[in-house]
Amino acid sequence: MKNILRVALALTVVCVVAACALSVVHVVTKEKIAEEAKKELKEALGVVFPKAETFTPLDLAAFGTLPESKDIQFLEAYEAQSGGERQGLVFKVASTGYGGPIVLLVGVDTKEGKITGLKVLEHQETPGLGSNVAEAGFLSQFLGKSLESPFRVGEDVQAVSGATISSRAVARACAKVAEIVRGEGR
Amino acid sequence: MMREFWHYFRNGLLGENPVLKLMIGLCSVLAVSVRVENCLGMGAAVIFVLTCSSLVISLIRNFVPNEVRIPIFIVVISTFTTIVDLVMKAYLPPLSKAMGIFIPLIVVNCIIMARAEAFASRKPPLLAVADALGMGVGYTLVITAIGVVRELFGYGEILSHPVFPRAYQGMMAMILPPGAFLLIGISIALLNWSLKKVKP
Amino acid sequence: MEELRLVTSAPPHLKSPVTVPWIMQQVVFALLPAAVWGVVFFGPRLALPPLVLSVLACVGFEALDCLAFRRSLTVGDWSAVVTGMLLGLSLPPGCPFWIPLVGGGVAILLGKQMFGGIGQNIFNPALVGRAVLLISWPKIMATWYVRPAFVLQPAQAATYATPVDVVTSATPLGIVKAYGYPAVWETGPNLLFRLFLGLIPGCIGEISALLLLLGFLYLLLRKVVQWDIPLFYALGLSLVALLARQNPLFHLFAGGAIMGACFMATDYTTSPMTSRGRMIFGFGAGALTGIIRWLGGYPEGVTFGILTMNALVPLLDRMLPRRFGVKKA
């Protein structure tokens, strides 16, 4: 009985001390971490939509039924604004590539019906082959593309050589985003 | 006391090097050693967690009941790991992103648990710190050496500065996990070979 | 315990003419027709440098290693020449000069000397070199130069308009991976016939099934190799091809299947000792080759198929020991 008390006491003391230490560190770093995450998101959004100054998160439900399938999922949506006026939309999409989902941001200018930019946030594609879809060399071909384009690898999209599946995943993300935006305009 | 300190410190560098001799904590070596920068960051994180937790565990070793020593070690280790994780996320976000899950995974890194159980919980604080520093530095040396080779041949760079001419085409096998496996194997072979040569 | 009495009788002794250098030379002879055809078909400018450099690299690195680690010089046994030829023949024509050098270095140092030299290695050295090259420089290892007349074009791809002396082309297996199995049959008539003769883009020495089979036949007649591994390799590969509803003959003649089955899987040190072990080994390597081609990410599976089975050889030898004087195990 006495032993059990001793064991319980030891564990409790250690846990309490650990919890105190952690809460102090958490309080100290909390703001900074949130700030960093915000800054990172803002930077990424700025890359795909350079013209806009502010981005407001939107509810994905506002777009009605999304054209999702097992190969593509919509994660987040933002409204890109400049001078308080809506310029376009940015979508965070997960599209299945060769090694797993490729998470990317797709920026769309809704006034001109064009793609404004792409940025790959996460991927597990083969280094040296599929990983090249995250490079500007591949992504720049989408810049300024009309939303009416078919976004099909081999037709209007040039695949990264040796990485057709990864290239298709990026093209698919653009095609689906274009589909949503076209649907919204009607 | 000082001589003992150096004895246990040196032990971790070569004789009982955690990676090449004890062969523990290998998963983080495989995963993180792609670039030298990550290796140094990971090494610093491991040294910090290992030293702090060894010190604390050694200090409380007489207070800890034998039945619950493992849970207590884990609480101590995970506390320090979480501190490192939070601090890195706040002040070194790119490094924290590059190492991803491997910082939180220091909790289950065998080096730290093994040293806590085998050494820190039985020895006075000063020696526990000596052992922890030796093990941590030994780990950092090996992971950095592997990182240098992988970054040099994989990307043609050291600390992200180009070393080879621009025409150099990176050797992908070095960047992928197999490269780390091969390099660890080769390092072990070379270490054993050279130790054998020293004392015939 | 009864003492073993092994007595050396008085000379003269019979010396077997079958020595390691002799065996290795036979393999080199057997590979020559395929090598010559590679040089003729792709032209010396594309095919000769990889071949020559790969042999030189293998021999050179073995000599260097022996000197550096104070081992007795084993270059004279011709095994490094065989490794170099196998590696060179499985490179794409027109690859940069440093590809065979790196490949040869990896093959000999990592694949062979690291394990203790000839007879000690677990993996076929030439395949180790090729695997590292495949993983490291996938683009270079999948760039196939060929004379324009022999370019393979899937129906979907655009055609080359400008006449140049060499162009890059897809290989049959590359077309299967990128455009699907039916596309390869739309590339032109008599595909199987061209595959068999070697009138297609591919690795320097792997294109002609006919010449490789002739070389293998020579080795069989010279009793240097046995038929069991290649036969079961073919069976394994054909079975998977049938499961995939694809033509087994296409899979046997395409890519490096014949080269792998006849010359790489049959390597003494890296194949099992018992007959049953060799059958399992061959079947497994063939089946894995087919499975990688069918479902895997790489168009060709010979390298990884054989290497995987190489790793199982110690296990196979242990599970199926050769029992002297016992008929049924």
XYZ file of C-alpha atoms in Angstrom:
715
model
C 0.000 0.000 0.000
C 2.728 2.350 0.980
C 4.611 1.381 -2.128
C 1.708 2.212 -4.390
C 1.443 5.629 -2.830
C 5.126 6.215 -3.388
C 4.862 5.188 -7.046
C 1.826 7.356 -7.591
C 3.458 10.291 -5.859
C 6.623 10.006 -7.951
C 4.702 9.845 -11.221
C 2.451 12.727 -10.212
C 5.308 14.970 -9.195
C 7.220 14.302 -12.419
C 4.150 14.850 -14.562
C 3.191 18.052 -12.796
C 6.671 19.480 -13.151
C 6.778 18.462 -16.814
C 3.361 19.967 -17.457
C 4.363 23.246 -15.826
C 7.557 23.456 -17.835
C 5.720 22.722 -21.069
C 2.973 25.238 -20.433
C 5.546 27.946 -19.842
C 7.313 27.129 -23.123
C 3.980 26.884 -24.906
C 2.875 30.316 -23.708
C 6.189 31.846 -24.705
C 6.249 30.333 -28.207
C 2.522 30.270 -29.017
C 2.265 33.716 -30.579
C 5.450 33.343 -32.553
C 4.424 29.958 -33.989
C 0.995 31.240 -35.036
C 2.657 34.274 -36.574
C 5.108 32.119 -38.539
C 2.315 29.896 -39.836
C 0.317 32.954 -40.901
C 3.330 34.528 -42.568
C 4.080 31.326 -44.433
C 0.502 31.042 -45.683
C 0.452 34.682 -46.708
C 3.705 34.253 -48.618
C 2.422 31.179 -50.418
C -0.853 32.900 -51.294
C 1.080 35.927 -52.488
C 3.063 33.734 -54.878
C -0.036 32.309 -56.552
C -1.869 35.641 -56.612
C 0.709 38.435 -56.666
C -1.805 41.185 -57.470
C -3.855 40.782 -54.297
C -2.979 42.330 -50.934
C -5.358 40.524 -48.615
C -6.757 37.037 -48.544
C -9.906 36.073 -46.646
C -10.689 32.424 -45.970
C -13.943 31.241 -47.531
C -16.205 28.370 -46.626
C -15.859 25.620 -49.213
C -19.552 24.821 -48.740
C -20.348 28.099 -50.514
C -19.289 26.516 -53.806
C -22.015 23.873 -53.674
C -21.104 20.329 -54.671
C -17.408 20.181 -55.409
C -16.130 18.064 -58.291
C -14.212 15.799 -55.916
C -13.236 12.207 -56.498
C -10.757 9.829 -54.943
C -8.025 11.546 -56.916
C -8.823 15.109 -55.983
C -9.918 16.872 -52.839
C -10.514 20.519 -52.032
C -8.994 21.573 -48.724
C -9.356 25.338 -48.412
C -10.487 28.375 -50.368
C -9.502 32.030 -50.104
C -10.813 35.181 -51.653
C -8.044 37.346 -53.052
C -8.745 41.048 -52.618
C -7.092 44.203 -53.771
C -8.310 47.601 -52.611
C -11.176 45.877 -50.823
C -12.419 44.464 -54.101
C -12.567 40.819 -55.053
C -9.972 39.966 -57.692
C -10.117 36.214 -57.669
C -9.943 32.991 -55.718
C -7.222 30.719 -54.391
C -7.891 27.042 -53.759
C -5.838 24.592 -51.765
C -6.234 21.241 -53.453
C -4.879 17.731 -52.874
C -4.435 15.831 -56.129
C -3.168 12.254 -56.174
C 0.209 11.975 -57.833
C 2.639 9.110 -58.097
C 3.827 8.902 -54.500
C 0.757 10.262 -52.759
C -1.310 13.434 -52.685
C 0.266 16.564 -54.123
C -1.052 19.511 -52.096
C -0.999 22.719 -54.086
C -2.429 26.210 -54.225
C -4.167 27.290 -57.421
C -4.829 30.981 -57.906
C -7.548 32.101 -60.329
C -8.325 35.564 -61.610
C -12.127 35.440 -61.756
C -12.438 38.677 -63.723
C -10.261 37.610 -66.633
C -10.861 33.873 -66.235
C -7.188 33.033 -65.988
C -4.841 31.022 -63.809
C -2.648 33.441 -61.868
C -0.272 31.027 -60.239
C 0.457 27.605 -58.788
C 2.499 26.544 -55.807
C 3.132 23.024 -54.626
C 3.060 22.916 -50.834
C 3.591 19.227 -50.133
C 4.382 16.189 -52.234
C 6.034 12.782 -52.054
C 6.983 12.424 -55.716
C 10.178 10.695 -56.814
C 13.131 13.050 -56.336
C 14.584 14.096 -59.660
C 11.571 12.990 -61.687
C 8.139 13.684 -60.265
C 9.535 16.247 -57.849
C 10.138 18.511 -60.852
C 6.425 19.311 -61.007
C 7.057 21.575 -58.001
C 9.617 23.555 -60.033
C 8.912 26.791 -61.849
C 10.009 25.240 -65.140
C 6.932 23.037 -65.164
C 4.475 25.270 -63.311
C 5.122 28.413 -65.376
C 3.317 26.921 -68.379
C 0.047 27.267 -66.447
C 0.472 30.985 -65.799
C -2.118 33.089 -67.591
C -3.847 30.040 -69.026
C -7.523 30.527 -69.755
C -9.985 28.612 -67.608
C -11.557 27.311 -70.815
C -8.430 25.239 -71.586
C -8.750 21.472 -71.403
C -5.749 21.139 -68.996
C -4.853 17.778 -70.435
C -1.323 16.368 -70.408
C -0.164 15.735 -73.964
C -2.562 18.321 -75.403
C -2.117 21.738 -73.845
C 0.062 20.711 -70.911
C 3.617 19.539 -71.454
C 4.489 16.765 -68.984
C 7.752 16.597 -67.080
C 9.615 13.909 -68.984
C 9.440 10.617 -67.119
C 6.762 11.902 -64.761
C 3.473 11.732 -66.601
C 1.451 10.748 -63.549
C 2.758 13.613 -61.408
C 2.181 16.056 -64.256
C -1.352 14.771 -64.714
C -2.059 15.367 -61.010
C -1.178 19.060 -61.308
C -3.146 19.443 -64.527
C -6.127 17.735 -62.896
C -6.067 20.185 -60.002
C -6.181 23.110 -62.443
C -8.962 21.520 -64.480
C -11.135 20.968 -61.418
C -10.545 24.449 -60.048
C -11.431 25.848 -63.465
C -14.599 23.758 -63.405
C -15.676 25.268 -60.074
C -14.929 28.819 -61.098
C -16.713 28.448 -64.432
C -19.717 26.975 -62.605
C -19.735 29.863 -60.171
C -19.700 32.473 -62.907
C -22.862 31.139 -64.473
C 36.446 12.936 -11.434
C 37.611 14.972 -14.409
C 39.420 11.983 -15.854
C 36.304 9.903 -15.524
C 34.356 12.657 -17.224
C 36.632 12.558 -20.279
C 36.649 8.783 -20.255
C 32.859 8.599 -20.592
C 32.777 11.504 -23.036
C 35.284 9.825 -25.362
C 33.442 6.520 -25.052
C 30.496 7.897 -27.001
C 32.661 9.353 -29.754
C 34.280 6.172 -30.978
C 34.355 3.070 -28.780
C 30.608 3.010 -28.259
C 29.522 5.405 -30.972
C 25.719 5.202 -30.921
C 25.317 4.973 -34.699
C 28.349 3.005 -35.823
C 28.924 0.759 -32.811
C 25.701 0.449 -30.821
C 23.657 0.957 -34.010
C 20.806 2.762 -32.334
C 18.886 5.805 -33.458
C 19.398 4.866 -37.097
C 16.011 5.934 -38.467
C 16.652 9.602 -37.883
C 20.105 9.257 -39.442
C 18.544 7.733 -42.564
C 15.807 10.308 -42.818
C 17.463 13.580 -41.884
C 21.004 13.289 -43.254
C 20.112 14.553 -46.734
C 21.570 17.991 -46.059
C 24.309 19.096 -43.688
C 22.136 21.860 -42.275
C 19.498 19.346 -41.171
C 22.204 17.134 -39.673
C 23.545 19.959 -37.537
C 20.044 20.925 -36.439
C 19.140 17.346 -35.618
C 22.452 16.854 -33.839
C 21.907 19.960 -31.729
C 18.379 18.834 -30.865
C 19.581 15.373 -29.868
C 22.479 16.754 -27.806
C 20.109 19.115 -25.990
C 17.439 16.526 -25.251
C 19.963 13.853 -24.354
C 21.990 16.031 -22.018
C 19.015 17.610 -20.274
C 17.132 14.377 -19.792
C 20.250 12.495 -18.671
C 20.982 15.197 -16.131
C 17.433 15.254 -14.790
C 17.127 11.479 -14.711
C 20.425 11.176 -12.915
C 19.348 13.812 -10.374
C 16.053 12.099 -9.594
C 17.429 8.548 -9.841
C 17.115 7.883 -6.106
C 13.622 9.291 -5.933
C 12.234 7.268 -8.869
C 10.592 3.981 -7.846
C 11.859 1.097 -9.917
C 8.392 0.002 -11.075
C 7.580 3.216 -12.884
C 11.045 4.276 -14.008
C 10.332 3.811 -17.711
C 7.151 5.979 -17.724
C 9.012 8.622 -15.762
C 11.945 8.565 -18.197
C 9.515 8.947 -21.054
C 7.811 11.916 -19.425
C 11.169 13.597 -18.850
C 12.411 12.901 -22.380
C 9.177 13.937 -24.062
C 9.098 17.165 -22.074
C 12.493 18.203 -23.382
C 11.650 17.006 -26.886
C 8.474 19.054 -26.937
C 10.389 22.097 -25.724
C 12.857 21.693 -28.595
C 10.019 21.160 -31.049
C 8.135 24.276 -29.946
C 11.218 26.467 -29.821
C 12.335 25.338 -33.272
C 8.873 25.887 -34.722
C 8.855 29.404 -33.302
C 12.354 30.576 -34.074
C 13.729 28.271 -36.822
C 10.668 27.472 -38.936
C 12.510 26.354 -42.113
C 14.712 23.931 -40.199
C 11.752 22.649 -38.244
C 9.902 22.050 -41.513
C 12.834 20.231 -43.094
C 13.099 17.823 -40.180
C 9.360 17.442 -39.865
C 8.284 14.478 -37.801
C 11.820 13.572 -36.735
C 12.027 16.199 -34.004
C 8.949 14.896 -32.134
C 10.252 11.394 -32.800
C 13.338 12.092 -30.689
C 11.065 10.929 -27.860
C 11.344 7.379 -29.095
C 14.924 7.664 -30.337
C 16.647 4.637 -28.858
C 19.828 6.564 -28.045
C 18.132 8.685 -25.415
C 16.052 5.938 -23.832
C 18.981 3.528 -23.876
C 21.362 5.997 -22.228
C 18.712 6.920 -19.644
C 18.125 3.305 -18.717
C 21.667 2.005 -19.033
C 23.679 4.942 -17.777
C 21.989 8.061 -16.414
C 19.759 6.203 -13.967
C 22.784 4.535 -12.355
C 25.491 7.211 -12.325
C 25.991 10.608 -10.689
C 24.891 13.704 -12.638
C 28.323 14.804 -13.846
C 29.109 11.447 -15.413
C 25.605 11.220 -16.867
C 26.199 14.553 -18.573
C 29.603 13.361 -19.816
C 28.044 10.245 -21.301
C 25.164 12.218 -22.810
C 27.484 14.775 -24.384
C 29.760 12.048 -25.749
C 26.838 10.111 -27.221
C 25.244 13.267 -28.596
C 28.441 14.527 -30.188
C 29.215 11.040 -31.518
C 25.767 10.920 -33.102
C 26.182 14.412 -34.544
C 29.611 13.629 -35.998
C 28.416 10.524 -37.807
C 25.173 12.018 -39.093
C 27.035 15.115 -40.291
C 29.712 13.057 -42.030
C 27.006 11.113 -43.830
C 25.190 14.360 -44.549
C 28.301 15.885 -46.128
C 28.681 12.965 -48.527
C 24.968 12.859 -49.343
C 24.629 16.587 -49.940
C 27.895 16.792 -51.879
C 27.095 13.986 -54.304
C 23.321 14.253 -54.197
C 23.033 17.989 -54.798
C 26.630 19.015 -55.519
C 26.403 21.450 -52.620
C 27.593 21.857 -49.041
C 25.323 23.802 -46.681
C 23.368 24.741 -49.814
C 26.426 26.409 -51.399
C 27.283 24.950 -54.814
C 30.605 23.097 -54.771
C 30.640 21.350 -58.116
C 30.247 23.122 -61.473
C 26.704 23.733 -62.584
C 26.822 20.914 -65.111
C 27.011 18.440 -62.240
C 23.995 16.147 -62.203
C 23.013 15.083 -58.699
C 23.286 11.422 -57.780
C 19.750 10.592 -56.775
C 20.736 7.391 -54.964
C 22.441 9.598 -52.372
C 19.326 11.658 -51.743
C 17.034 8.656 -51.402
C 17.108 6.521 -48.219
C 19.158 3.708 -49.877
C 22.103 6.108 -50.074
C 22.062 6.566 -46.311
C 21.836 2.816 -45.764
C 24.835 2.237 -48.009
C 26.847 5.028 -46.405
C 26.144 3.793 -42.865
C 27.244 0.320 -43.924
C 30.405 1.656 -45.547
C 31.184 3.818 -42.490
C 30.817 0.836 -40.172
C 33.079 -1.231 -42.419
C 35.720 1.506 -42.565
C 35.581 2.084 -38.793
C 36.001 -1.608 -38.035
C 38.785 -1.874 -40.583
C 40.674 1.077 -39.160
C 40.203 -0.068 -35.541
C 41.553 -3.461 -36.531
C 44.582 -1.811 -38.060
C 45.286 0.214 -34.923
C 45.669 -2.806 -32.658
C 46.909 -5.785 -34.610
C 35.293 -40.093 -33.952
C 36.813 -41.603 -36.966
C 39.635 -39.604 -38.362
C 39.242 -38.275 -41.850
C 42.109 -39.547 -43.908
C 42.735 -37.390 -46.900
C 45.944 -38.407 -48.526
C 47.587 -36.617 -51.369
C 48.796 -39.231 -53.759
C 52.101 -38.939 -55.501
C 52.237 -36.912 -58.697
C 51.485 -36.718 -61.602
C 48.114 -35.050 -60.873
C 45.370 -34.354 -63.332
C 44.772 -30.656 -63.621
C 41.284 -29.585 -64.667
C 41.325 -27.203 -67.615
C 38.246 -25.518 -66.163
C 39.609 -22.505 -64.305
C 38.008 -19.216 -63.363
C 39.782 -17.256 -66.126
C 38.715 -19.886 -68.689
C 35.070 -19.711 -67.602
C 35.097 -15.921 -67.651
C 36.663 -15.881 -71.106
C 33.924 -18.168 -72.382
C 31.325 -15.718 -71.069
C 33.118 -12.847 -72.807
C 33.097 -14.818 -76.096
C 29.412 -15.560 -75.648
C 28.633 -11.871 -75.162
C 30.673 -10.733 -78.164
C 28.023 -11.251 -80.886
C 25.510 -9.110 -79.001
C 28.175 -6.488 -78.326
C 29.252 -6.370 -81.973
C 25.645 -6.066 -83.085
C 25.138 -3.201 -80.636
C 28.130 -1.353 -82.088
C 26.966 -1.970 -85.670
C 23.340 -1.073 -85.019
C 23.856 2.069 -82.954
C 27.136 3.043 -84.564
C 30.542 3.031 -82.890
C 30.211 6.648 -81.741
C 27.224 5.835 -79.537
C 27.930 2.290 -78.483
C 31.693 1.888 -78.193
C 32.551 4.454 -75.484
C 30.130 3.085 -72.865
C 31.259 -0.488 -73.530
C 34.990 0.203 -73.467
C 34.863 2.621 -70.539
C 32.754 0.275 -68.478
C 35.212 -2.616 -68.945
C 38.168 -0.322 -68.230
C 36.450 1.107 -65.145
C 35.678 -2.324 -63.721
C 39.188 -3.662 -64.258
C 40.768 -0.401 -63.084
C 38.727 -0.109 -59.899
C 39.373 -3.726 -58.999
C 43.118 -3.220 -59.420
C 42.987 0.005 -57.386
C 41.022 -1.664 -54.609
C 43.420 -4.604 -54.452
C 46.357 -2.216 -54.207
C 44.720 0.086 -51.658
C 43.708 -2.712 -49.309
C 46.815 -4.828 -49.923
C 44.916 -7.726 -51.383
C 46.399 -10.057 -53.954
C 45.698 -8.725 -57.423
C 42.639 -10.529 -58.784
C 42.313 -8.689 -62.070
C 43.811 -11.610 -63.985
C 40.775 -13.807 -63.438
C 38.778 -11.906 -66.093
C 35.749 -11.626 -63.828
C 36.007 -7.825 -63.783
C 35.990 -7.893 -67.582
C 32.750 -9.875 -67.543
C 31.203 -7.473 -65.028
C 32.309 -4.548 -67.191
C 30.849 -6.099 -70.322
C 27.543 -6.933 -68.663
C 27.295 -3.412 -67.299
C 28.325 -1.777 -70.578
C 25.894 -3.873 -72.598
C 23.031 -2.841 -70.326
C 23.674 0.895 -70.672
C 21.748 3.079 -73.092
C 23.791 3.957 -76.187
C 25.112 7.492 -76.244
C 25.099 7.935 -72.471
C 27.611 10.454 -71.024
C 31.131 9.119 -70.505
C 30.964 9.285 -66.724
C 27.969 6.952 -66.499
C 30.005 3.791 -67.214
C 32.820 5.075 -64.967
C 30.542 5.618 -61.971
C 28.638 2.429 -62.746
C 31.828 0.388 -62.958
C 33.138 1.877 -59.728
C 29.924 1.133 -57.856
C 29.684 -2.352 -59.367
C 33.199 -3.378 -58.393
C 33.749 -1.480 -55.134
C 30.276 -1.723 -53.644
C 28.956 -4.812 -55.389
C 32.032 -7.004 -55.222
C 35.113 -5.872 -53.283
C 33.132 -4.631 -50.293
C 31.928 -8.187 -49.743
C 35.417 -9.643 -50.060
C 35.945 -10.010 -53.774
C 35.136 -12.752 -56.259
C 32.981 -15.523 -54.884
C 31.966 -13.578 -51.786
C 29.467 -11.101 -53.184
C 25.749 -11.503 -52.525
C 24.530 -9.377 -55.408
C 25.507 -9.505 -59.056
C 28.035 -6.633 -59.306
C 26.962 -5.502 -62.778
C 23.357 -5.255 -61.596
C 24.376 -3.348 -58.467
C 26.104 -0.802 -60.688
C 23.151 -0.607 -63.013
C 20.648 -0.279 -60.163
C 22.540 2.647 -58.634
C 22.717 4.315 -62.047
C 18.996 3.714 -62.631
C 18.054 5.250 -59.303
C 20.549 8.093 -59.504
C 20.108 9.339 -63.046
C 16.720 8.052 -64.206
C 16.560 10.524 -67.057
C 19.923 9.627 -68.564
C 19.233 5.923 -68.133
C 15.972 6.326 -70.046
C 17.287 8.401 -72.937
C 17.667 6.135 -75.915
C 19.512 7.346 -78.986
C 18.995 5.458 -82.203
C 19.224 6.044 -85.943
C 16.032 7.718 -87.206
C 14.965 4.702 -89.267
C 14.457 2.651 -86.138
C 12.603 5.152 -83.979
C 9.610 3.692 -82.207
C 6.669 6.071 -82.098
C 3.463 5.516 -80.251
C 0.520 6.626 -82.364
C -0.261 9.496 -79.952
C 3.135 11.178 -80.076
C 4.216 13.712 -82.650
C 6.741 12.598 -85.290
C 10.185 14.038 -85.820
C 10.312 16.234 -88.882
C 13.963 17.187 -89.232
C 16.390 14.582 -90.549
C 19.308 14.160 -88.137
C 21.735 11.291 -87.814
C 20.561 10.159 -84.381
C 17.439 10.920 -82.402
C 16.041 9.795 -79.099
C 13.302 7.251 -79.137
C 11.087 5.393 -76.726
C 11.762 1.708 -76.109
C 8.990 -0.865 -76.411
C 8.739 -1.241 -72.636
C 8.857 2.524 -72.201
C 5.890 2.850 -74.544
C 4.012 0.191 -72.585
C 4.561 2.134 -69.352
C 3.741 5.568 -70.742
C 0.972 4.861 -73.240
C -0.346 1.431 -72.282
C 0.205 -2.044 -73.657
C -1.909 -1.759 -76.837
C 0.055 1.320 -77.966
C 3.223 -0.667 -78.490
C 1.552 -2.819 -81.152
C 0.539 0.286 -83.078
C 4.145 1.339 -83.582
C 4.630 -0.731 -86.691
C 4.410 -4.185 -88.218
C 6.357 -7.289 -87.201
C 7.121 -6.012 -83.705
C 7.988 -9.453 -82.335
C 10.251 -10.148 -85.282
C 12.118 -6.861 -84.823
C 12.444 -7.518 -81.098
C 13.863 -10.954 -81.753
C 16.436 -9.733 -84.273
C 17.291 -6.532 -82.423
C 16.037 -3.831 -84.774
C 14.674 -1.657 -81.964
C 15.934 1.040 -79.605
C 17.219 -0.243 -76.285
C 20.341 -0.965 -74.276
C 23.515 -1.507 -76.297
C 23.695 -5.252 -75.896
C 20.171 -6.198 -74.958
C 18.347 -5.544 -78.176
C 18.951 -8.770 -80.082
C 17.338 -11.761 -78.438
C 18.684 -13.979 -81.219
C 22.379 -13.190 -80.709
C 22.118 -13.388 -76.924
C 20.463 -16.790 -77.209
C 23.221 -17.931 -79.572
C 25.808 -16.839 -77.026
C 23.958 -18.682 -74.311
C 23.804 -21.789 -76.460
C 27.589 -21.626 -76.793
C 27.939 -21.479 -73.005
C 25.578 -24.438 -72.659
C 27.599 -26.496 -75.129
C 30.793 -25.558 -73.303
C 29.056 -26.621 -70.073
C 29.834 -23.277 -68.460
C 26.248 -22.648 -67.394
C 23.156 -24.736 -66.790
C 19.787 -24.315 -68.406
C 17.586 -24.387 -65.316
C 17.710 -20.730 -64.223
C 16.979 -19.233 -67.679
C 14.181 -21.727 -68.350
C 12.431 -21.028 -65.060
C 13.058 -17.339 -65.459
C 11.206 -17.520 -68.778
C 8.413 -19.522 -67.149
C 8.003 -17.005 -64.340
C 7.990 -14.060 -66.701
C 5.572 -15.747 -69.126
C 3.174 -16.624 -66.335
C 2.985 -13.030 -65.148
C 2.638 -11.832 -68.748
C -0.304 -14.192 -69.241
C -1.878 -13.012 -65.981
C -1.541 -9.446 -67.272
C -3.115 -10.591 -70.576
C -0.032 -9.568 -72.491
C 1.996 -11.522 -74.992
C 4.652 -13.605 -73.170
C 6.898 -13.602 -76.234
C 6.870 -9.807 -76.256
C 8.015 -9.759 -72.637
C 10.715 -12.363 -73.217
C 12.238 -10.555 -76.177
C 11.769 -6.983 -74.947
C 14.181 -5.146 -72.677
C 16.837 -7.070 -70.834
C 14.953 -10.277 -70.101
C 17.166 -12.589 -72.179
C 20.353 -10.868 -71.058
C 19.237 -11.041 -67.438
C 18.012 -14.613 -67.549
C 20.951 -16.086 -69.465
C 23.924 -14.021 -68.329
C 23.099 -12.191 -65.111
C 20.892 -14.567 -63.142
C 23.217 -17.470 -63.945
C 26.216 -15.905 -62.163
C 27.703 -18.715 -60.001
C 28.263 -16.761 -56.816
C 24.891 -15.115 -56.722
C 22.661 -18.064 -57.619
C 21.668 -21.040 -55.448
C 23.723 -24.224 -55.371
C 20.956 -26.788 -55.539
C 18.948 -27.524 -58.643
C 15.640 -26.930 -56.890
C 16.983 -23.726 -55.410
C 17.961 -22.521 -58.884
C 14.493 -23.307 -60.224
C 12.836 -21.243 -57.483
C 15.435 -18.518 -57.961
C 14.900 -18.328 -61.722
C 11.130 -18.471 -61.465
C 11.068 -15.775 -58.797
C 13.386 -13.455 -60.717
C 11.306 -13.873 -63.886
C 8.012 -13.371 -62.083
C 9.311 -10.266 -60.300
C 10.558 -8.877 -63.601
C 7.083 -9.298 -65.043
C 5.356 -7.865 -61.987
C 7.558 -4.762 -61.974
C 6.943 -4.225 -65.703
C 3.219 -4.745 -65.271
C 2.449 -2.947 -62.003
C 5.627 -1.140 -60.990
C 6.864 2.375 -61.592
C 9.817 1.422 -63.776
C 9.252 0.228 -67.330
C 11.851 -2.536 -66.918
C 12.107 -4.957 -64.005
C 15.062 -7.228 -64.811
C 17.556 -5.422 -62.583
C 15.439 -5.267 -59.462
C 13.884 -8.684 -60.067
C 17.244 -10.454 -60.126
C 18.729 -8.363 -57.300
C 15.772 -9.204 -55.066
C 16.207 -12.900 -55.724
C 19.978 -12.571 -55.192
C 19.199 -11.481 -51.651
C 17.228 -14.709 -51.128
C 20.017 -17.011 -52.319
C 21.553 -17.659 -48.870
C 18.071 -18.537 -47.622
C 17.400 -20.861 -50.549
C 20.740 -22.590 -50.009
C 19.916 -23.065 -46.379
C 16.359 -24.311 -46.951
C 17.311 -26.715 -49.716
C 20.692 -28.168 -48.814
C 22.423 -30.369 -51.292
C 22.511 -33.832 -49.797
C 25.228 -36.057 -51.094
C 24.109 -39.563 -51.878
C 20.460 -38.902 -51.113
C 18.099 -39.184 -54.010
C 15.041 -37.499 -52.616
C 15.369 -34.646 -50.206
